[in-house]
PDB file of C-alpha atoms and ligand atoms in Angstrom:
ATOM      1  CA  MET A  20      57.387 101.502 -81.615  1.00  0.00           C
ATOM      2  CA  ALA A  21      55.344 104.627 -82.338  1.00  0.00           C
ATOM      3  CA  GLU A  22      57.027 105.004 -85.464  1.00  0.00           C
ATOM      4  CA  GLN A  23      56.834 101.538 -86.973  1.00  0.00           C
ATOM      5  CA  GLN A  24      52.787 101.684 -86.430  1.00  0.00           C
ATOM      6  CA  TRP A  25      52.897 104.659 -88.664  1.00  0.00           C
ATOM      7  CA  SER A  26      54.205 103.692 -91.051  1.00  0.00           C
ATOM      8  CA  ALA A  27      52.992  99.955 -91.233  1.00  0.00           C
ATOM      9  CA  VAL A  28      49.175 101.835 -91.221  1.00  0.00           C
ATOM     10  CA  ASP A  29      50.076 103.851 -93.460  1.00  0.00           C
ATOM     11  CA  GLN A  30      51.988 100.991 -95.655  1.00  0.00           C
ATOM     12  CA  TYR A  31      48.061  99.272 -95.189  1.00  0.00           C
ATOM     13  CA  LEU A  32      45.823 102.415 -96.177  1.00  0.00           C
ATOM     14  CA  GLY A  33      48.145 103.074 -99.154  1.00  0.00           C
ATOM     15  CA  GLU A  34      47.409  99.423-100.315  1.00  0.00           C
ATOM     16  CA  ALA A  35      43.661  99.759 -99.259  1.00  0.00           C
ATOM     17  CA  LEU A  36      42.717 102.914-100.675  1.00  0.00           C
ATOM     18  CA  VAL A  37      45.625 104.528-103.237  1.00  0.00           C
ATOM     19  CA  GLY A  38      46.748 102.303-104.985  1.00  0.00           C
ATOM     20  CA  GLU A  39      49.868 104.785-106.580  1.00  0.00           C
ATOM     21  CA  ASP A  40      50.845 103.918-110.901  1.00  0.00           C
ATOM     22  CA  ALA A  41      53.257 102.804-112.343  1.00  0.00           C
ATOM     23  CA  ALA A  42      53.949 106.917-113.279  1.00  0.00           C
ATOM     24  CA  LEU A  43      54.075 107.735-109.192  1.00  0.00           C
ATOM     25  CA  THR A  44      56.659 104.848-108.600  1.00  0.00           C
ATOM     26  CA  ALA A  45      58.973 105.740-111.269  1.00  0.00           C
ATOM     27  CA  ALA A  46      58.299 109.159-110.329  1.00  0.00           C
ATOM     28  CA  LEU A  47      60.409 108.312-106.826  1.00  0.00           C
ATOM     29  CA  GLU A  48      62.582 106.101-108.624  1.00  0.00           C
ATOM     30  CA  THR A  49      64.203 108.687-110.949  1.00  0.00           C
ATOM     31  CA  SER A  50      64.101 111.018-107.812  1.00  0.00           C
ATOM     32  CA  ALA A  51      65.880 108.379-106.004  1.00  0.00           C
ATOM     33  CA  LYS A  52      68.024 107.669-108.159  1.00  0.00           C
ATOM     34  CA  ALA A  53      68.822 111.836-109.350  1.00  0.00           C
ATOM     35  CA  GLY A  54      69.896 111.419-105.328  1.00  0.00           C
ATOM     36  CA  LEU A  55      67.094 114.262-104.418  1.00  0.00           C
ATOM     37  CA  PRO A  56      66.177 114.302-101.197  1.00  0.00           C
ATOM     38  CA  GLN A  57      63.257 111.592-100.686  1.00  0.00           C
ATOM     39  CA  ILE A  58      60.883 114.179 -99.232  1.00  0.00           C
ATOM     40  CA  ALA A  59      57.852 113.875-101.431  1.00  0.00           C
ATOM     41  CA  VAL A  60      54.553 113.783-100.425  1.00  0.00           C
ATOM     42  CA  SER A  61      53.732 110.034 -99.100  1.00  0.00           C
ATOM     43  CA  PRO A  62      51.320 108.258-101.322  1.00  0.00           C
ATOM     44  CA  THR A  63      47.859 108.954 -98.631  1.00  0.00           C
ATOM     45  CA  GLN A  64      48.964 112.486 -98.683  1.00  0.00           C
ATOM     46  CA  GLY A  65      49.107 113.218-102.218  1.00  0.00           C
ATOM     47  CA  LYS A  66      45.724 111.219-102.494  1.00  0.00           C
ATOM     48  CA  LEU A  67      44.919 113.933-100.495  1.00  0.00           C
ATOM     49  CA  LEU A  68      45.898 116.338-102.229  1.00  0.00           C
ATOM     50  CA  HIS A  69      44.116 114.794-105.513  1.00  0.00           C
ATOM     51  CA  LEU A  70      40.943 114.837-103.838  1.00  0.00           C
ATOM     52  CA  LEU A  71      40.890 118.591-102.406  1.00  0.00           C
ATOM     53  CA  ALA A  72      42.256 119.452-105.772  1.00  0.00           C
ATOM     54  CA  LEU A  73      38.914 117.326-106.860  1.00  0.00           C
ATOM     55  CA  THR A  74      36.645 118.565-104.039  1.00  0.00           C
ATOM     56  CA  VAL A  75      37.683 122.841-105.170  1.00  0.00           C
ATOM     57  CA  GLY A  76      37.527 122.513-108.669  1.00  0.00           C
ATOM     58  CA  ALA A  77      40.664 123.689-109.541  1.00  0.00           C
ATOM     59  CA  ARG A  78      41.385 124.114-113.343  1.00  0.00           C
ATOM     60  CA  ARG A  79      44.490 126.079-111.938  1.00  0.00           C
ATOM     61  CA  ILE A  80      46.996 124.898-109.630  1.00  0.00           C
ATOM     62  CA  LEU A  81      50.652 126.727-108.264  1.00  0.00           C
ATOM     63  CA  GLU A  82      52.657 124.883-106.228  1.00  0.00           C
ATOM     64  CA  VAL A  83      55.477 126.145-104.610  1.00  0.00           C
ATOM     65  CA  GLY A  84      58.794 123.428-104.204  1.00  0.00           C
ATOM     66  CA  SER A  85      58.672 120.658-107.044  1.00  0.00           C
ATOM     67  CA  LEU A  86      61.171 118.691-105.715  1.00  0.00           C
ATOM     68  CA  GLY A  87      61.109 115.741-108.794  1.00  0.00           C
ATOM     69  CA  GLY A  88      57.670 115.993-109.543  1.00  0.00           C
ATOM     70  CA  TYR A  89      55.659 113.925-107.442  1.00  0.00           C
ATOM     71  CA  SER A  90      52.769 115.502-105.863  1.00  0.00           C
ATOM     72  CA  ALA A  91      52.325 117.348-108.572  1.00  0.00           C
ATOM     73  CA  ILE A  92      50.999 114.713-110.586  1.00  0.00           C
ATOM     74  CA  TRP A  93      49.374 114.023-108.042  1.00  0.00           C
ATOM     75  CA  LEU A  94      47.631 117.275-108.302  1.00  0.00           C
ATOM     76  CA  GLY A  95      47.982 117.680-111.983  1.00  0.00           C
ATOM     77  CA  ARG A  96      45.345 114.370-112.300  1.00  0.00           C
ATOM     78  CA  ALA A  97      42.833 116.620-110.495  1.00  0.00           C
ATOM     79  CA  LEU A  98      43.150 119.138-113.374  1.00  0.00           C
ATOM     80  CA  PRO A  99      40.752 118.798-116.358  1.00  0.00           C
ATOM     81  CA  ALA A 100      42.499 118.719-120.267  1.00  0.00           C
ATOM     82  CA  ASP A 101      42.639 122.582-120.697  1.00  0.00           C
ATOM     83  CA  GLY A 102      43.471 122.777-116.720  1.00  0.00           C
ATOM     84  CA  ARG A 103      47.254 124.398-116.091  1.00  0.00           C
ATOM     85  CA  LEU A 104      49.466 123.532-112.887  1.00  0.00           C
ATOM     86  CA  ILE A 105      52.407 125.704-112.742  1.00  0.00           C
ATOM     87  CA  SER A 106      54.853 124.091-110.274  1.00  0.00           C
ATOM     88  CA  LEU A 107      57.851 126.686-108.886  1.00  0.00           C
ATOM     89  CA  GLU A 108      61.195 125.343-108.086  1.00  0.00           C
ATOM     90  CA  LEU A 109      65.005 126.944-106.863  1.00  0.00           C
ATOM     91  CA  SER A 110      67.036 123.788-108.193  1.00  0.00           C
ATOM     92  CA  PRO A 111      67.550 123.010-112.080  1.00  0.00           C
ATOM     93  CA  ALA A 112      68.270 119.743-111.209  1.00  0.00           C
ATOM     94  CA  HIS A 113      64.995 118.848-108.820  1.00  0.00           C
ATOM     95  CA  ALA A 114      63.584 120.655-111.927  1.00  0.00           C
ATOM     96  CA  ALA A 115      64.301 118.576-114.918  1.00  0.00           C
ATOM     97  CA  VAL A 116      63.928 115.351-113.116  1.00  0.00           C
ATOM     98  CA  ALA A 117      60.541 116.950-112.128  1.00  0.00           C
ATOM     99  CA  ARG A 118      59.415 117.803-115.409  1.00  0.00           C
ATOM    100  CA  ALA A 119      60.822 114.401-116.986  1.00  0.00           C
ATOM    101  CA  ASN A 120      58.694 112.925-114.140  1.00  0.00           C
ATOM    102  CA  LEU A 121      55.389 114.539-115.590  1.00  0.00           C
ATOM    103  CA  HIS A 122      55.779 114.071-119.145  1.00  0.00           C
ATOM    104  CA  GLU A 123      56.413 110.535-118.284  1.00  0.00           C
ATOM    105  CA  ALA A 124      53.117 110.448-116.416  1.00  0.00           C
ATOM    106  CA  GLY A 125      50.669 112.613-119.810  1.00  0.00           C
ATOM    107  CA  LEU A 126      50.897 116.193-117.829  1.00  0.00           C
ATOM    108  CA  GLU A 127      53.289 117.000-120.052  1.00  0.00           C
ATOM    109  CA  LYS A 128      50.214 119.721-121.507  1.00  0.00           C
ATOM    110  CA  VAL A 129      48.609 121.069-118.546  1.00  0.00           C
ATOM    111  CA  ALA A 130      52.243 121.219-115.956  1.00  0.00           C
ATOM    112  CA  GLU A 131      54.728 123.674-116.160  1.00  0.00           C
ATOM    113  CA  VAL A 132      57.797 123.550-113.811  1.00  0.00           C
ATOM    114  CA  ARG A 133      59.358 127.472-113.701  1.00  0.00           C
ATOM    115  CA  THR A 134      62.574 127.355-112.393  1.00  0.00           C
ATOM    116  CA  GLY A 135      64.051 129.992-109.742  1.00  0.00           C
ATOM    117  CA  ARG A 136      63.988 131.236-106.431  1.00  0.00           C
ATOM    118  CA  ALA A 137      60.433 131.282-105.903  1.00  0.00           C
ATOM    119  CA  VAL A 138      59.632 134.265-104.402  1.00  0.00           C
ATOM    120  CA  ASP A 139      61.009 135.742-107.770  1.00  0.00           C
ATOM    121  CA  SER A 140      58.558 133.633-109.869  1.00  0.00           C
ATOM    122  CA  LEU A 141      56.000 134.189-107.491  1.00  0.00           C
ATOM    123  CA  ALA A 142      56.794 138.152-108.131  1.00  0.00           C
ATOM    124  CA  GLU A 143      56.732 137.566-112.070  1.00  0.00           C
ATOM    125  CA  LEU A 144      52.972 135.619-111.680  1.00  0.00           C
ATOM    126  CA  VAL A 145      51.610 138.899-110.063  1.00  0.00           C
ATOM    127  CA  ASP A 146      53.358 140.951-112.741  1.00  0.00           C
ATOM    128  CA  ASP A 147      52.620 139.055-115.853  1.00  0.00           C
ATOM    129  CA  GLY A 148      48.573 139.724-114.520  1.00  0.00           C
ATOM    130  CA  ALA A 149      48.360 135.580-113.865  1.00  0.00           C
ATOM    131  CA  GLU A 150      45.111 134.281-113.840  1.00  0.00           C
ATOM    132  CA  PRO A 151      43.830 133.528-110.414  1.00  0.00           C
ATOM    133  CA  PHE A 152      44.654 130.089-109.418  1.00  0.00           C
ATOM    134  CA  ASP A 153      41.807 127.809-107.340  1.00  0.00           C
ATOM    135  CA  LEU A 154      44.484 125.658-105.050  1.00  0.00           C
ATOM    136  CA  VAL A 155      48.045 126.363-103.728  1.00  0.00           C
ATOM    137  CA  PHE A 156      50.412 124.071-102.087  1.00  0.00           C
ATOM    138  CA  ILE A 157      53.355 125.482-100.200  1.00  0.00           C
ATOM    139  CA  ASP A 158      55.934 123.022 -99.838  1.00  0.00           C
ATOM    140  CA  ALA A 159      59.580 124.513-100.242  1.00  0.00           C
ATOM    141  CA  ASP A 160      61.743 126.412 -98.018  1.00  0.00           C
ATOM    142  CA  LYS A 161      60.140 126.779 -94.464  1.00  0.00           C
ATOM    143  CA  PRO A 162      61.560 129.848 -93.570  1.00  0.00           C
ATOM    144  CA  SER A 163      60.112 131.595 -96.735  1.00  0.00           C
ATOM    145  CA  ASN A 164      56.169 130.574 -95.816  1.00  0.00           C
ATOM    146  CA  PRO A 165      55.122 134.329 -94.884  1.00  0.00           C
ATOM    147  CA  GLU A 166      55.897 135.690 -97.964  1.00  0.00           C
ATOM    148  CA  TYR A 167      54.634 132.585 -99.929  1.00  0.00           C
ATOM    149  CA  LEU A 168      51.513 133.051 -98.285  1.00  0.00           C
ATOM    150  CA  SER A 169      51.316 137.052 -98.660  1.00  0.00           C
ATOM    151  CA  TRP A 170      51.612 135.952-102.502  1.00  0.00           C
ATOM    152  CA  ALA A 171      48.738 132.588-102.471  1.00  0.00           C
ATOM    153  CA  LEU A 172      46.585 135.598-101.174  1.00  0.00           C
ATOM    154  CA  ARG A 173      47.128 137.952-104.340  1.00  0.00           C
ATOM    155  CA  LEU A 174      47.260 135.278-106.501  1.00  0.00           C
ATOM    156  CA  ALA A 175      44.542 133.152-105.637  1.00  0.00           C
ATOM    157  CA  ARG A 176      40.472 133.463-106.477  1.00  0.00           C
ATOM    158  CA  PRO A 177      38.310 133.917-103.573  1.00  0.00           C
ATOM    159  CA  GLY A 178      37.047 129.826-102.582  1.00  0.00           C
ATOM    160  CA  ALA A 179      40.172 129.288-103.153  1.00  0.00           C
ATOM    161  CA  LEU A 180      42.327 126.705-100.808  1.00  0.00           C
ATOM    162  CA  ILE A 181      45.636 127.002 -99.737  1.00  0.00           C
ATOM    163  CA  ILE A 182      47.589 124.437 -98.601  1.00  0.00           C
ATOM    164  CA  VAL A 183      50.414 123.917 -96.360  1.00  0.00           C
ATOM    165  CA  ASP A 184      53.407 120.919 -95.868  1.00  0.00           C
ATOM    166  CA  ASN A 185      55.076 120.153 -92.526  1.00  0.00           C
ATOM    167  CA  VAL A 186      53.659 122.802 -90.732  1.00  0.00           C
ATOM    168  CA  VAL A 187      54.147 120.330 -87.388  1.00  0.00           C
ATOM    169  CA  ARG A 188      57.533 118.864 -87.690  1.00  0.00           C
ATOM    170  CA  GLY A 189      57.582 117.023 -84.988  1.00  0.00           C
ATOM    171  CA  GLY A 190      55.586 118.733 -82.565  1.00  0.00           C
ATOM    172  CA  ALA A 191      58.540 121.540 -83.133  1.00  0.00           C
ATOM    173  CA  VAL A 192      56.222 124.457 -83.811  1.00  0.00           C
ATOM    174  CA  ALA A 193      54.102 124.353 -80.662  1.00  0.00           C
ATOM    175  CA  ASP A 194      57.723 126.043 -78.579  1.00  0.00           C
ATOM    176  CA  ALA A 195      56.553 129.402 -79.128  1.00  0.00           C
ATOM    177  CA  HIS A 196      60.724 130.029 -78.489  1.00  0.00           C
ATOM    178  CA  SER A 197      61.986 127.866 -80.793  1.00  0.00           C
ATOM    179  CA  THR A 198      65.209 129.894 -83.011  1.00  0.00           C
ATOM    180  CA  ASP A 199      64.716 127.693 -86.032  1.00  0.00           C
ATOM    181  CA  PRO A 200      63.876 128.877 -88.285  1.00  0.00           C
ATOM    182  CA  SER A 201      61.241 126.413 -90.234  1.00  0.00           C
ATOM    183  CA  VAL A 202      59.750 126.289 -86.751  1.00  0.00           C
ATOM    184  CA  VAL A 203      59.861 130.196 -86.681  1.00  0.00           C
ATOM    185  CA  GLY A 204      58.693 130.818 -90.304  1.00  0.00           C
ATOM    186  CA  ILE A 205      55.295 128.498 -90.013  1.00  0.00           C
ATOM    187  CA  ARG A 206      54.520 130.428 -87.025  1.00  0.00           C
ATOM    188  CA  ALA A 207      54.667 133.838 -88.603  1.00  0.00           C
ATOM    189  CA  MET A 208      52.762 132.305 -91.277  1.00  0.00           C
ATOM    190  CA  HIS A 209      50.127 131.282 -88.764  1.00  0.00           C
ATOM    191  CA  GLU A 210      49.972 134.890 -87.538  1.00  0.00           C
ATOM    192  CA  LEU A 211      49.760 136.424 -90.652  1.00  0.00           C
ATOM    193  CA  ILE A 212      46.633 133.645 -91.394  1.00  0.00           C
ATOM    194  CA  ALA A 213      44.932 134.979 -88.552  1.00  0.00           C
ATOM    195  CA  ALA A 214      45.229 138.521 -88.721  1.00  0.00           C
ATOM    196  CA  GLU A 215      44.054 138.689 -92.226  1.00  0.00           C
ATOM    197  CA  PRO A 216      40.453 138.589 -92.234  1.00  0.00           C
ATOM    198  CA  ARG A 217      40.446 136.787 -95.694  1.00  0.00           C
ATOM    199  CA  LEU A 218      41.363 133.860 -94.678  1.00  0.00           C
ATOM    200  CA  GLU A 219      39.588 131.205 -92.914  1.00  0.00           C
ATOM    201  CA  ALA A 220      42.300 128.193 -91.357  1.00  0.00           C
ATOM    202  CA  THR A 221      42.815 125.100 -89.317  1.00  0.00           C
ATOM    203  CA  ALA A 222      45.399 122.763 -88.772  1.00  0.00           C
ATOM    204  CA  VAL A 223      45.574 119.121 -89.715  1.00  0.00           C
ATOM    205  CA  GLN A 224      48.633 116.546 -87.337  1.00  0.00           C
ATOM    206  CA  THR A 225      49.594 113.540 -89.617  1.00  0.00           C
ATOM    207  CA  VAL A 226      51.410 110.709 -88.607  1.00  0.00           C
ATOM    208  CA  GLY A 227      52.908 107.980 -91.020  1.00  0.00           C
ATOM    209  CA  SER A 228      55.397 107.235 -93.319  1.00  0.00           C
ATOM    210  CA  LYS A 229      56.861 110.875 -93.051  1.00  0.00           C
ATOM    211  CA  GLY A 230      56.763 110.468 -89.301  1.00  0.00           C
ATOM    212  CA  TYR A 231      55.219 113.289 -86.907  1.00  0.00           C
ATOM    213  CA  ASP A 232      53.934 116.391 -89.502  1.00  0.00           C
ATOM    214  CA  GLY A 233      51.156 118.312 -90.853  1.00  0.00           C
ATOM    215  CA  PHE A 234      48.801 120.338 -92.988  1.00  0.00           C
ATOM    216  CA  THR A 235      47.694 123.560 -92.355  1.00  0.00           C
ATOM    217  CA  LEU A 236      44.235 124.026 -94.472  1.00  0.00           C
ATOM    218  CA  ILE A 237      43.149 127.831 -95.183  1.00  0.00           C
ATOM    219  CA  ARG A 238      40.334 129.283 -97.262  1.00  0.00           C
ATOM    220  CA  VAL A 239      40.692 132.491 -99.210  1.00  0.00           C
ATOM    221  CA  MET A 240      36.966 133.880 -98.100  1.00  0.00           C
ATOM    222  CA  SER A 241      36.591 136.886-100.060  1.00  0.00           C
TER     223      SER A 241
HETATM  224  N1  SAH B 304      56.306 119.332-103.132  1.00  0.00           N
HETATM  225  C1  SAH B 304      56.974 118.146-103.052  1.00  0.00           C
HETATM  226  C2  SAH B 304      58.232 118.296-102.660  1.00  0.00           C
HETATM  227  C3  SAH B 304      59.512 119.349-102.247  1.00  0.00           C
HETATM  228  S1  SAH B 304      60.433 119.495-101.334  1.00  0.00           S
HETATM  229  C4  SAH B 304      56.493 116.779-103.229  1.00  0.00           C
HETATM  230  O1  SAH B 304      55.619 116.491-102.513  1.00  0.00           O
HETATM  231  O2  SAH B 304      56.982 115.812-104.265  1.00  0.00           O
HETATM  232  C5  SAH B 304      60.969 121.036-100.935  1.00  0.00           C
HETATM  233  C6  SAH B 304      61.349 121.899-102.517  1.00  0.00           C
HETATM  234  O3  SAH B 304      61.326 122.913-102.843  1.00  0.00           O
HETATM  235  C7  SAH B 304      63.216 121.221-103.226  1.00  0.00           C
HETATM  236  O4  SAH B 304      62.940 120.165-104.304  1.00  0.00           O
HETATM  237  C8  SAH B 304      64.070 122.344-103.251  1.00  0.00           C
HETATM  238  O5  SAH B 304      64.679 122.568-103.941  1.00  0.00           O
HETATM  239  C9  SAH B 304      62.151 123.597-103.058  1.00  0.00           C
HETATM  240  N2  SAH B 304      63.042 125.091-103.238  1.00  0.00           N
HETATM  241  C10 SAH B 304      64.008 124.914-101.820  1.00  0.00           C
HETATM  242  N3  SAH B 304      64.207 126.368-101.559  1.00  0.00           N
HETATM  243  C11 SAH B 304      63.327 126.995-102.243  1.00  0.00           C
HETATM  244  C12 SAH B 304      62.795 128.610-103.012  1.00  0.00           C
HETATM  245  N4  SAH B 304      63.864 129.246-102.503  1.00  0.00           N
HETATM  246  N5  SAH B 304      62.371 128.362-103.917  1.00  0.00           N
HETATM  247  C13 SAH B 304      60.991 127.306-104.583  1.00  0.00           C
HETATM  248  N6  SAH B 304      62.043 126.109-103.735  1.00  0.00           N
HETATM  249  C14 SAH B 304      62.929 125.954-103.678  1.00  0.00           C
HETATM  250  C1  DHB B 305      61.644 118.365 -95.257  1.00  0.00           C
HETATM  251  C2  DHB B 305      61.244 119.668 -96.835  1.00  0.00           C
HETATM  252  C3  DHB B 305      59.240 118.944 -96.480  1.00  0.00           C
HETATM  253  O1  DHB B 305      58.906 119.597 -97.411  1.00  0.00           O
HETATM  254  C4  DHB B 305      58.763 118.102 -96.122  1.00  0.00           C
HETATM  255  O2  DHB B 305      57.893 117.239 -96.522  1.00  0.00           O
HETATM  256  C5  DHB B 305      59.683 116.989 -95.372  1.00  0.00           C
HETATM  257  C6  DHB B 305      61.367 117.268 -95.054  1.00  0.00           C
HETATM  258  C7  DHB B 305      63.109 118.536 -94.869  1.00  0.00           C
HETATM  259  O3  DHB B 305      63.452 120.130 -95.927  1.00  0.00           O
HETATM  260  O4  DHB B 305      63.305 117.888 -94.190  1.00  0.00           O
HETATM  261 MG1   MG B 306      56.708 118.515 -98.194  1.00  0.00          MG
END
């Protein structure tokens, strides 16, 4: 009952406020046809990412976990014409779908998908002296979240916003004794954040078409 209502309200809000266009709809369709898991952020969540990127005036965005490029399109559309989105993806098959969808959305000039283990791609960005990022969206394998957070801190400018998806997991995150590697990873990441004086954070619980989950929102203070 509750889940049905969350989805109905999410659908209403999506229609009333979000207005997903042809490129976004096509991105989900081609992703499904290619057999990708249907775990992209929802339209209301994608719009939230878009508005947050606009709000911080993001010129450089880093995404960890591209899937079919759905969240990357929302984020990429917040960039100025000379902005940059780098999205990291383990699966070459997912990356190929994401690249095609970003191209369909007209974002091929600003958006780039790098294939490989995200920890390797992140280390490469640091080694290459990449320009600092204004926004980082972490949405890949949850057990690695502590590592992703540490790399994000090295790659983000002071004032940057780091957003982490799927931090509530139906409420499982509150279980301090959980042995679920994803929950362990999310909790360890929160401990890192709390112990890091340069970071301030909160989290929002969400319900909707993706069930009961949430985002952690982190500001790099200095
Ligand atoms: N951000 C996407 C959803 C990402 S789903 C959206 O909302 O549209 C998570 C993605 O992370 C999957 O495509 C998966 O292949 C990728 N992934 C899993 N482990 C990874 C790793 N170690 N490095 C990089 N990507 C990884
Ligand atoms: C899963 C991963 C996600 O990034 C998400 O938003 C929802 C589900 C998963 O691995 O099940
Ligand atoms: Mg996610």
